[in-house]
mmCIF file of C-alpha atoms in Angstrom:
data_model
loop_
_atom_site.group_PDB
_atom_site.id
_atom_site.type_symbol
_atom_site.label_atom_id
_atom_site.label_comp_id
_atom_site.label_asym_id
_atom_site.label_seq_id
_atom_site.Cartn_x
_atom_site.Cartn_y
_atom_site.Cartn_z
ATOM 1 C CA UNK A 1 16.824 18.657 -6.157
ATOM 2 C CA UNK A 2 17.321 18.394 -9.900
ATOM 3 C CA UNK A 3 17.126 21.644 -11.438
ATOM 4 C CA UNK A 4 15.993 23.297 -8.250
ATOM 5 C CA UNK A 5 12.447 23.048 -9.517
ATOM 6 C CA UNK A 6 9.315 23.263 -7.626
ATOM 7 C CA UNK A 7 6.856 20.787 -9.388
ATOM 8 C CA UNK A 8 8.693 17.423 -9.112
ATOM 9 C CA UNK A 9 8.583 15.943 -12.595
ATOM 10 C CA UNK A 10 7.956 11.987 -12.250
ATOM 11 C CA UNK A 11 9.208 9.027 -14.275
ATOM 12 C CA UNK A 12 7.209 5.769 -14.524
ATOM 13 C CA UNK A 13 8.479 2.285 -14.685
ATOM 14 C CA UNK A 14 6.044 0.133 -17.188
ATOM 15 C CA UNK A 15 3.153 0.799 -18.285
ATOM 16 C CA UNK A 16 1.622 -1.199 -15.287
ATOM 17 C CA UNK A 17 -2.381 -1.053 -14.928
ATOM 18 C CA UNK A 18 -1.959 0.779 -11.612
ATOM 19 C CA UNK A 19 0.278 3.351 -12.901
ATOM 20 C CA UNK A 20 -1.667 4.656 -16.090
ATOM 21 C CA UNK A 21 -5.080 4.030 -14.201
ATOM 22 C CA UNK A 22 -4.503 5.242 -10.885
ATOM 23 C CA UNK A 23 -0.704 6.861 -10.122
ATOM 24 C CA UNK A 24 -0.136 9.186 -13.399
ATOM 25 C CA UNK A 25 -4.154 10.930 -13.458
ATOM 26 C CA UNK A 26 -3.375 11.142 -9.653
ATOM 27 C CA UNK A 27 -0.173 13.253 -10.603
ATOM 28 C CA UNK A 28 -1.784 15.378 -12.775
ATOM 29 C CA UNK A 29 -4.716 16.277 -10.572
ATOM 30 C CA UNK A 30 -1.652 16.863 -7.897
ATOM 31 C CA UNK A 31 -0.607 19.798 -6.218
ATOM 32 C CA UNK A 32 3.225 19.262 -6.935
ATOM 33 C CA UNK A 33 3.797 16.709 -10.042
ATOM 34 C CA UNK A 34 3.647 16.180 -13.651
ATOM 35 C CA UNK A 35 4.710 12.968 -15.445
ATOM 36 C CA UNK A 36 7.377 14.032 -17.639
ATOM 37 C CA UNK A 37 8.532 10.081 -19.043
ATOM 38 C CA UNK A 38 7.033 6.652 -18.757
ATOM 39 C CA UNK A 39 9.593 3.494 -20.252
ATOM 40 C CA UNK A 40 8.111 -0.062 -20.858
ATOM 41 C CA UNK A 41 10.311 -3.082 -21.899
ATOM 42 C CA UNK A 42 9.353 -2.287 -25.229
ATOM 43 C CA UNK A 43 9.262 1.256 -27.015
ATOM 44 C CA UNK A 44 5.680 1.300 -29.035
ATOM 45 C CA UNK A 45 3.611 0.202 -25.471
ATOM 46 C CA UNK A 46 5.624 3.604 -23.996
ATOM 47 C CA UNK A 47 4.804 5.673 -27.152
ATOM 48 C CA UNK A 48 0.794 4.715 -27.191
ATOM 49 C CA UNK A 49 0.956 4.971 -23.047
ATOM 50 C CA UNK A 50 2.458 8.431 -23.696
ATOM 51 C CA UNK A 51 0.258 9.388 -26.381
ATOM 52 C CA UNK A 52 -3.082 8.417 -24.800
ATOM 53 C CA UNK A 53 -1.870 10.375 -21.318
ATOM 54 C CA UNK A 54 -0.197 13.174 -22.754
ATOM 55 C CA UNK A 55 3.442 12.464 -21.468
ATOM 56 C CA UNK A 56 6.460 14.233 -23.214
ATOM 57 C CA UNK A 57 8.740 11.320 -23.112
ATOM 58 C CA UNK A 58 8.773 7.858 -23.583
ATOM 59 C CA UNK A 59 11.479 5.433 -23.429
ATOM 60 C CA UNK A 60 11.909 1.661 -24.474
ATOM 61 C CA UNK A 61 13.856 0.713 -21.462
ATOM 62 C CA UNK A 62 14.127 1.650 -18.272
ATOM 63 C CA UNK A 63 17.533 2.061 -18.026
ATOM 64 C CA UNK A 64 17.198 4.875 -20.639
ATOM 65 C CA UNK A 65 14.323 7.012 -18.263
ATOM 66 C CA UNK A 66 16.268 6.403 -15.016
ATOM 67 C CA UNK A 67 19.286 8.040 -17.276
ATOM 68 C CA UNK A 68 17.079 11.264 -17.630
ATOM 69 C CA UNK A 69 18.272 13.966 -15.608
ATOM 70 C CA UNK A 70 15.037 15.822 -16.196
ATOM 71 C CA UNK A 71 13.343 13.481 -13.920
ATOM 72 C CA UNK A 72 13.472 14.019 -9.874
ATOM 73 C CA UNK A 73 11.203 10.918 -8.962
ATOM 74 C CA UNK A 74 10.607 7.511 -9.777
ATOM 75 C CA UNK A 75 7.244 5.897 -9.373
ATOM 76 C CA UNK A 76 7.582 1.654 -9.822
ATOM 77 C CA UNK A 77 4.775 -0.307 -10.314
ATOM 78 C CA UNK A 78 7.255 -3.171 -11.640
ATOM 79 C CA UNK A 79 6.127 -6.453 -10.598
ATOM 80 C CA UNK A 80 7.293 -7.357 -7.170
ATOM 81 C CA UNK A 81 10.652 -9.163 -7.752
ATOM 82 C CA UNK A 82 11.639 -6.221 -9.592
ATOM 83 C CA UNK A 83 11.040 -3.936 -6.711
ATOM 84 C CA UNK A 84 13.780 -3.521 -5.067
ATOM 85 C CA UNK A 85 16.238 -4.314 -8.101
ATOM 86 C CA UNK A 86 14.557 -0.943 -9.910
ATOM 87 C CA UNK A 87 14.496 0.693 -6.478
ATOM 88 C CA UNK A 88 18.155 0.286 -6.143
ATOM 89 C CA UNK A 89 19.120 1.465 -9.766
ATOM 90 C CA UNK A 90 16.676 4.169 -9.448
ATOM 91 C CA UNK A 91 18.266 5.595 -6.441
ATOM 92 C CA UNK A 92 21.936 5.121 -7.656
ATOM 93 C CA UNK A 93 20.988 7.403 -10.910
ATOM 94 C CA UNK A 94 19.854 10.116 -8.366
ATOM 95 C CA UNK A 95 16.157 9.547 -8.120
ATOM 96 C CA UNK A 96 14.034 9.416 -5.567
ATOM 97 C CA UNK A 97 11.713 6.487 -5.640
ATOM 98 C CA UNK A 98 8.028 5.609 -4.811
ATOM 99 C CA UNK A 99 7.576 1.945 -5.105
ATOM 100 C CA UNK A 100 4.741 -0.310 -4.670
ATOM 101 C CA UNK A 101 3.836 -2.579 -2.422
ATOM 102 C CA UNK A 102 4.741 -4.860 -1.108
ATOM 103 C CA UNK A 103 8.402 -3.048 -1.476
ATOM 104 C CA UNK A 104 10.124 -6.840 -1.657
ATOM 105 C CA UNK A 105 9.758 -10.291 -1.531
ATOM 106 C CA UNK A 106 11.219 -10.604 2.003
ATOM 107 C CA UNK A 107 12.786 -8.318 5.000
ATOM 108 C CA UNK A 108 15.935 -9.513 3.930
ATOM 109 C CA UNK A 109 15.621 -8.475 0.560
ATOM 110 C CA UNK A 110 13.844 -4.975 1.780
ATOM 111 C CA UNK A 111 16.760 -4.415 3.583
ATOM 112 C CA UNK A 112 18.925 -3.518 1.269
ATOM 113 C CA UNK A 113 17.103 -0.111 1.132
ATOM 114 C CA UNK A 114 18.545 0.620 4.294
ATOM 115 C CA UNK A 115 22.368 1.171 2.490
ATOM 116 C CA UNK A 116 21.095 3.420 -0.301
ATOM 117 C CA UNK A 117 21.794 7.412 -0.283
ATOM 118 C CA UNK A 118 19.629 9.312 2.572
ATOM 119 C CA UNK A 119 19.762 12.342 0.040
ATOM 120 C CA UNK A 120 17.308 10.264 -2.184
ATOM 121 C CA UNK A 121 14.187 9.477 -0.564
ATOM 122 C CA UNK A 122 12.478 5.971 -0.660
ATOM 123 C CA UNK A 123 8.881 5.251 0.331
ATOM 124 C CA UNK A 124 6.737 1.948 -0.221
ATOM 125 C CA UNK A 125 3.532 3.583 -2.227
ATOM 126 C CA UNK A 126 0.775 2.661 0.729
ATOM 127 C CA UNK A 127 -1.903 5.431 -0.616
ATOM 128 C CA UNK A 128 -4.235 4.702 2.045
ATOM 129 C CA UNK A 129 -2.462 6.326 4.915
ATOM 130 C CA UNK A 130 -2.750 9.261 2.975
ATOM 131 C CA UNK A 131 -6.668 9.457 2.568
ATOM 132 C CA UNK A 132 -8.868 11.565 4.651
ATOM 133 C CA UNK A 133 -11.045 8.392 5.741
ATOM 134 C CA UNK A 134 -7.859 6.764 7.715
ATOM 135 C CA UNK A 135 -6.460 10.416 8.605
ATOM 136 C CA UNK A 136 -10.419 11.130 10.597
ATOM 137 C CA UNK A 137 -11.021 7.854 11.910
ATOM 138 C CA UNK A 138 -7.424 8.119 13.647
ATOM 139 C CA UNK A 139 -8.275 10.991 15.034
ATOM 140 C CA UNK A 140 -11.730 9.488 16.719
ATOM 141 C CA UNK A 141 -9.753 6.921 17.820
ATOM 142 C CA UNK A 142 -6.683 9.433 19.311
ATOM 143 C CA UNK A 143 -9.477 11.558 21.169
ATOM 144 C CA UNK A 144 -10.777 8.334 23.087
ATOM 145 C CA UNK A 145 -14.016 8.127 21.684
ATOM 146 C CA UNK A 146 -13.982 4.434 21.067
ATOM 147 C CA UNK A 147 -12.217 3.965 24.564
ATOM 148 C CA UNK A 148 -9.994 2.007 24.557
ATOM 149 C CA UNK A 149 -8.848 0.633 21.214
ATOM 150 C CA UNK A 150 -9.034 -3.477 21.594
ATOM 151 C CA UNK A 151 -9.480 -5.174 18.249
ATOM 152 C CA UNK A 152 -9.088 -4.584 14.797
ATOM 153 C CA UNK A 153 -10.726 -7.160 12.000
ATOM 154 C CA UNK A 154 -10.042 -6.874 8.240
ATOM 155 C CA UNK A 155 -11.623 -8.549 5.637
ATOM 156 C CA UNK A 156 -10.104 -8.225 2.185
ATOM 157 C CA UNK A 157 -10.879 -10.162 -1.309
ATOM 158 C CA UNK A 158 -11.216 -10.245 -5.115
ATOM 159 C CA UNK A 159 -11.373 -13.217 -7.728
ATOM 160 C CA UNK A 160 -8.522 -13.695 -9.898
ATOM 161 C CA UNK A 161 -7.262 -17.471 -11.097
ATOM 162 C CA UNK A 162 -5.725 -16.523 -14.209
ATOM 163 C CA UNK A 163 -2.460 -18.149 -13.901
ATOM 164 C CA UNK A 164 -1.151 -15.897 -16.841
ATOM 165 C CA UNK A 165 -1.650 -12.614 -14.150
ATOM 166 C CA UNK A 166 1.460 -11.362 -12.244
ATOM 167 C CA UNK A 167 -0.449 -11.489 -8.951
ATOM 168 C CA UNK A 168 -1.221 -15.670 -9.621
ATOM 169 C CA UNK A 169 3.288 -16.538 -9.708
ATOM 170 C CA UNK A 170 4.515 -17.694 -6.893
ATOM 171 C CA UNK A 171 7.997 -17.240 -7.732
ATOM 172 C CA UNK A 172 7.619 -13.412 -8.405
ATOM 173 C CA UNK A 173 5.872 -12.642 -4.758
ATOM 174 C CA UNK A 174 2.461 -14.001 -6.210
ATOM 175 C CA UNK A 175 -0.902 -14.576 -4.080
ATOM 176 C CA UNK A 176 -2.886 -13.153 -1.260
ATOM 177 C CA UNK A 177 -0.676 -12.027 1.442
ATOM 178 C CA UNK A 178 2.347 -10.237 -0.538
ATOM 179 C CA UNK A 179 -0.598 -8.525 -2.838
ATOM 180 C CA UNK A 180 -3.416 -7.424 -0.234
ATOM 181 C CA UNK A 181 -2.689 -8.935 2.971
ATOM 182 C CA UNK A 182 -0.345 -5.808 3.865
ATOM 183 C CA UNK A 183 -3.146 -3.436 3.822
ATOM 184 C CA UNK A 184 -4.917 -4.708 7.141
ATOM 185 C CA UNK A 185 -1.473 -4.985 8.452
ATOM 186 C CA UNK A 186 -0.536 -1.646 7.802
ATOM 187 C CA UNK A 187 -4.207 -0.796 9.289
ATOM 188 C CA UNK A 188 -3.090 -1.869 12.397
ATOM 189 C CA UNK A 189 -0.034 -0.156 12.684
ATOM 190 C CA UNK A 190 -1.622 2.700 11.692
ATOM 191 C CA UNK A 191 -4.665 2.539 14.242
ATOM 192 C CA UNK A 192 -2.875 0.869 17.533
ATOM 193 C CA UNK A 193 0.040 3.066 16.566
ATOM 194 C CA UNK A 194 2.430 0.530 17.995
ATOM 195 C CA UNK A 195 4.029 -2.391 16.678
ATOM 196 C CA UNK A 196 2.788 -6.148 16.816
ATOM 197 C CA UNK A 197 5.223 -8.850 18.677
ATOM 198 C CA UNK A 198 4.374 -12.512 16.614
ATOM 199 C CA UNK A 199 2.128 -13.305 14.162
ATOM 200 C CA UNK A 200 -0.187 -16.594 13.448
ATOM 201 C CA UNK A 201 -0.611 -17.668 10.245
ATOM 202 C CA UNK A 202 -3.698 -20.142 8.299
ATOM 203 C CA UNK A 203 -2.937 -20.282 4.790
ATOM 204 C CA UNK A 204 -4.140 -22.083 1.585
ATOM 205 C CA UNK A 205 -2.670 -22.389 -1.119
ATOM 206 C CA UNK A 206 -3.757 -23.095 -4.847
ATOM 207 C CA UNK A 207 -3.040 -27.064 -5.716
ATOM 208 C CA UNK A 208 -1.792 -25.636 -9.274
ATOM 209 C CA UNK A 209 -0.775 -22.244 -9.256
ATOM 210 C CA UNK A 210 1.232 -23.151 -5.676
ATOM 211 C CA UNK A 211 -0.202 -19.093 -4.122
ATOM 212 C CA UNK A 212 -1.736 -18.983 -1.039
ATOM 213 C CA UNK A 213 -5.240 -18.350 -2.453
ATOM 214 C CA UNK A 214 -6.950 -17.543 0.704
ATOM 215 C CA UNK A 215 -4.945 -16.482 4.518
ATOM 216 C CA UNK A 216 -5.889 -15.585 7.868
ATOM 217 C CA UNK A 217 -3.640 -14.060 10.343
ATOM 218 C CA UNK A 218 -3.369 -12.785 13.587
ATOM 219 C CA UNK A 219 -0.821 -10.106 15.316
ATOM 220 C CA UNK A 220 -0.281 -9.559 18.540
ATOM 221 C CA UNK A 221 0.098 -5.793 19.494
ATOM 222 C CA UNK A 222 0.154 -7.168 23.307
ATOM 223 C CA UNK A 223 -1.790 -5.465 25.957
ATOM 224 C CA UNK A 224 -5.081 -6.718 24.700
ATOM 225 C CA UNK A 225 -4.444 -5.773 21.381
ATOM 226 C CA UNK A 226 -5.045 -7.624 18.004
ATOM 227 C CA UNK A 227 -5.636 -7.755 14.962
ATOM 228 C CA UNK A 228 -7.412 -10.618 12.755
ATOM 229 C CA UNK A 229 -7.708 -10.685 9.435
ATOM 230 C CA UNK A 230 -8.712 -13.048 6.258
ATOM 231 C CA UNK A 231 -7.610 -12.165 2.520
ATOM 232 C CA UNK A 232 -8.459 -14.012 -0.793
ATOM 233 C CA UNK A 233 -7.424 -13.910 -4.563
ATOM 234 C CA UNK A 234 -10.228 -16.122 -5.123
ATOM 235 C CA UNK A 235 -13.454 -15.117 -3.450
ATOM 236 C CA UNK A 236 -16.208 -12.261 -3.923
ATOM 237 C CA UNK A 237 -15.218 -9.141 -3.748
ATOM 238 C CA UNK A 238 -15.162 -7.404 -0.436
ATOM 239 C CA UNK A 239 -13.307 -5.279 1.229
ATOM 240 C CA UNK A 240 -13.909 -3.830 5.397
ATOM 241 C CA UNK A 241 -12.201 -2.828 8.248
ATOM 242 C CA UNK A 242 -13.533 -2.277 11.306
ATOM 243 C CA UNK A 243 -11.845 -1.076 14.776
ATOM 244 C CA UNK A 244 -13.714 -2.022 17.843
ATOM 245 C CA UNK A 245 -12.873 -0.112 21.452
ATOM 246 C CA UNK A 246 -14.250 -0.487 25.295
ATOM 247 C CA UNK A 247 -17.573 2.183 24.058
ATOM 248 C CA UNK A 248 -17.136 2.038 20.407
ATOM 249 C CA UNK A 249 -17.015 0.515 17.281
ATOM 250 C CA UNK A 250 -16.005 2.253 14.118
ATOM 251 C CA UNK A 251 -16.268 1.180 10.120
ATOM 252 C CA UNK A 252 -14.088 1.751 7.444
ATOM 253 C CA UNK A 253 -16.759 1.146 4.868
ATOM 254 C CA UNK A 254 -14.369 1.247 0.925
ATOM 255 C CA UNK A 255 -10.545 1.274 3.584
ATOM 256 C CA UNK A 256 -8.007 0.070 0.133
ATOM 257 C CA UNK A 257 -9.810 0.656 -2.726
ATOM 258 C CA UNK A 258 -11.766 4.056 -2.038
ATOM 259 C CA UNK A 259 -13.468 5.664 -5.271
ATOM 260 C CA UNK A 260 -10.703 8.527 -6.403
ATOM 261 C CA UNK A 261 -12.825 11.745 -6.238
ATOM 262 C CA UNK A 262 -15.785 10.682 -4.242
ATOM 263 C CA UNK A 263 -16.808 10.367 -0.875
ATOM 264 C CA UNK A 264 -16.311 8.177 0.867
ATOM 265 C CA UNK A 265 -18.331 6.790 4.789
ATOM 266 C CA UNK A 266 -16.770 5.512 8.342
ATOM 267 C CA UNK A 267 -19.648 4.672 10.518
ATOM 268 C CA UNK A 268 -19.745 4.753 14.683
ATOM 269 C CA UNK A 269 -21.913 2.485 16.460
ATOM 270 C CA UNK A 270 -22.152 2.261 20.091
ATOM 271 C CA UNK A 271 -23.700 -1.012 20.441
ATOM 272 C CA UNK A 272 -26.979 0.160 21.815
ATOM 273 C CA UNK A 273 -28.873 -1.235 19.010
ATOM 274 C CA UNK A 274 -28.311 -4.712 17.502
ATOM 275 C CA UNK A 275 -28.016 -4.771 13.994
ATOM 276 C CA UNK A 276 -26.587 -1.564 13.744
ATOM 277 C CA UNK A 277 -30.044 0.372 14.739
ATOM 278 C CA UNK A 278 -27.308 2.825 16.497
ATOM 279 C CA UNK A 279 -25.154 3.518 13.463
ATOM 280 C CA UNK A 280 -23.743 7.053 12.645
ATOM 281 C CA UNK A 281 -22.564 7.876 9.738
ATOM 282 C CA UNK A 282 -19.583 10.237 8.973
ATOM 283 C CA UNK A 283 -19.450 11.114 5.179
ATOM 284 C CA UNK A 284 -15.921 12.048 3.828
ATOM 285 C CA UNK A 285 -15.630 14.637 1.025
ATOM 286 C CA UNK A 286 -14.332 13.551 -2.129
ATOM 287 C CA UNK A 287 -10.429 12.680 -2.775
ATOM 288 C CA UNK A 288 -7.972 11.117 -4.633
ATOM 289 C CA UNK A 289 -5.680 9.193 -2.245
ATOM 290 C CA UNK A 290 -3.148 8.498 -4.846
ATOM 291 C CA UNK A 291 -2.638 12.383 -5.512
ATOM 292 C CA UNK A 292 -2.504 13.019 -1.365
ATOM 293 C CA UNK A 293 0.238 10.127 -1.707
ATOM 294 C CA UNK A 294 1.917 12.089 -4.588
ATOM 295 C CA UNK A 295 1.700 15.695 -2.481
ATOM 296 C CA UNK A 296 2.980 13.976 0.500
ATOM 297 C CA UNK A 297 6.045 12.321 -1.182
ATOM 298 C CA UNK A 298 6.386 15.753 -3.321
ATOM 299 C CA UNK A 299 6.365 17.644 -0.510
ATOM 300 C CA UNK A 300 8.782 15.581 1.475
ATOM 301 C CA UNK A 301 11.376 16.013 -1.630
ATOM 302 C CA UNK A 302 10.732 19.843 -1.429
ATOM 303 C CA UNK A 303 11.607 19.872 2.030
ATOM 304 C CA UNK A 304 8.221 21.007 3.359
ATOM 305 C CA UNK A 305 7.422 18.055 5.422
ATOM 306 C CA UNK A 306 9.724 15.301 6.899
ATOM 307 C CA UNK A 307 8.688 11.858 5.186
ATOM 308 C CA UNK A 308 6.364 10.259 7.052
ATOM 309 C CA UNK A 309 7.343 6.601 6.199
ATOM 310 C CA UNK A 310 10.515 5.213 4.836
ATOM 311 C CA UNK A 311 12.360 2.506 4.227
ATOM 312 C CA UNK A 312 12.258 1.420 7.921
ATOM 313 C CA UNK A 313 8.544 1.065 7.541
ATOM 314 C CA UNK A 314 9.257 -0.761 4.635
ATOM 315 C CA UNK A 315 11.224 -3.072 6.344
ATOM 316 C CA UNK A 316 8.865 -3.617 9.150
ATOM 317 C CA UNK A 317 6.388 -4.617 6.854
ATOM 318 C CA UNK A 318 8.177 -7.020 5.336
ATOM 319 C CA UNK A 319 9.480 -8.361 8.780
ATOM 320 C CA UNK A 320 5.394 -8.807 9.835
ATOM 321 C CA UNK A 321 4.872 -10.885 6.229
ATOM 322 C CA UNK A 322 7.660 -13.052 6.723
ATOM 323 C CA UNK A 323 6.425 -14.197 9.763
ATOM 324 C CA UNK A 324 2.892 -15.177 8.571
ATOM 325 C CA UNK A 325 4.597 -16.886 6.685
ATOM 326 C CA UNK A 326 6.979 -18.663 8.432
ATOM 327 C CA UNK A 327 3.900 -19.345 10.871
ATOM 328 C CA UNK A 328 2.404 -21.667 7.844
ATOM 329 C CA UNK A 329 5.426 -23.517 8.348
ATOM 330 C CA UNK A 330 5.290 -24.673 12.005
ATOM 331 C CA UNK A 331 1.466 -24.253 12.705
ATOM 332 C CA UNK A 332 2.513 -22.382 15.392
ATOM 333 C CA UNK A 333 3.328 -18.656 16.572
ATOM 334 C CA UNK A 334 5.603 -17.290 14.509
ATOM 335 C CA UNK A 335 8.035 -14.148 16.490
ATOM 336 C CA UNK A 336 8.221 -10.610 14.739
ATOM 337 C CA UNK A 337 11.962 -9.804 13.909
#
């Protein structure tokens, strides 16, 4: 590693909402970062962004911070046609890269990951994996408590139809699915631990703005397993996942957007009471699952752990999207691939 530090010293890629709300006060409240550099397309948004956060450098292009060989990771929040373009740059000057999600526009795209250095680490930036709410309820749902695990339903939302917002362009990897419909995805790969087979799509899409505004899918984990899931750029706000088994049912009450630094609740429920009158509640302590994400990528660069997901995952995500997708097209099963 660069330097042969111990605290890996970040670089950020725009000035990005996420990044200066979320990623950098997650470094800094990390056990093994600090955000040496941030770059924006244009020098006085860095300066203020580095001012207001207390960052040592800023740059005016990102081509100048990837050139900084004080810098051993890359965080990009770019916007998602830019992901794997930065990715790939990133990686070539010697970085190693967190990205966002989702990581590409397509599994084709994604896989170009695949050729890069396996010195430099890669990892799509999927902070929920890393919070103590998804780490516990796995492990109710590894010890059997649920029985057996059948069906998991997601429900996902949040109103946005400003056509001027990143997330509301089609051609950049716009709308529902590419933004938040890879959470309950990656719920379900996480929970079933196993991978789903072919995916059904129903998808609509904004008459002006061309995004698919509102989807519901369907994977197929086979033996009895599923999951089914709706997501919206243009409803109420709401977010749930819940993971029903043979004796159990269990609640992911905040699953993407959990408070940083406070607790957070799963619930268990049994059934024995309609209308939840048999609901437990499991209260979480407090965390930041942004700075877990940072310690488990920081650790992985120091050696400590082995990564947990990579580009592969990556890929695999991609590879689930595509087919929802591609289901829209035929109104039909759509195969995994």
């Amino acid at each position: 590693m660069a330097g042969q530090t111990k605290t890996i010293r970040w670089g950020i890629l725009s000035t990005a909402r996420i990044g200066v709300e979320k990623f950098i006060p997650a470094i800094g409240r990390s056990q093994t970062g600090t955000t040496v550099a941030i770059a924006s397309r244009g020098l006085e948004r860095a300066k203020a962004a580095a001012a207001d956060l207390g960052i040592p450098k800023a740059y005016g292009s990102y081509e100048e911070l990837l050139a900084d060989p004080d810098i051993d990771a890359i965080y990009n929040p770019l916007p998602n046609h830019l992901h794997v373009p930065l990715t790939i740059q990133a990686v070539e000057a010697g970085k190693h890269v967190l990205c966002e999600k989702p990581v590409a526009l397509n599994a084709e795209e994604a896989r170009q990951l695949l050729t890069l250095p396996k010195d430099r680490l890669v990892a799509e930036g999927f902070m929920v994996r890393a919070h103590p709410q998804w780490i516990r309820a796995r492990e109710i749902v590894r010890s059997g408590e649920l029985g057996e695990l059948r069906a998991i339903q997601s429900f996902f939302s949040y109103y946005n139809a400003d056509p001027g917002n990143i997330r509301n362009m089609a051609d950049i990897g716009g709308g529902a699915l590419l933004d938040i419909g890879c959470y309950p995805m990656v719920a379900a790969r996480y929970f079933f631990e196993a991978e789903p087979s072919r995916a059904l799509s129903m998808i609509d899409r904004d008459p002006v703005m061309k995004t698919d505004r509102l989807s519901s899918g369907i994977l197929d984990f086979g033996e009895g397993r599923r999951l089914d899931f709706t997501v919206s750029t243009q409803m109420v706000p709401y977010q749930r996942v819940n993971l029903y088994g043979t004796k159990k049912r269990l609640e992911i009450v905040i699953p993407f957007n959990a408070p940083q630094q406070q607790e957070t609740v799963i619930r268990l429920d049994d059934g024995s009471i309609l209308g939840d009158g048999a609901v437990i509640s499991e209260t979480i302590a407090p965390s930041d699952q942004y700075a877990e994400l940072v310690d488990t990528f920081g650790r992985s660069i120091l050696g400590d752990i082995k990564l947990p997901y990579g580009p592969e995952d990556a890929v695999q995500n991609m590879a689930i999207l595509d087919a929802l997708f591609a289901s829209e097209k035929t109104d039909g099963w759509a195969a995994i691939g």
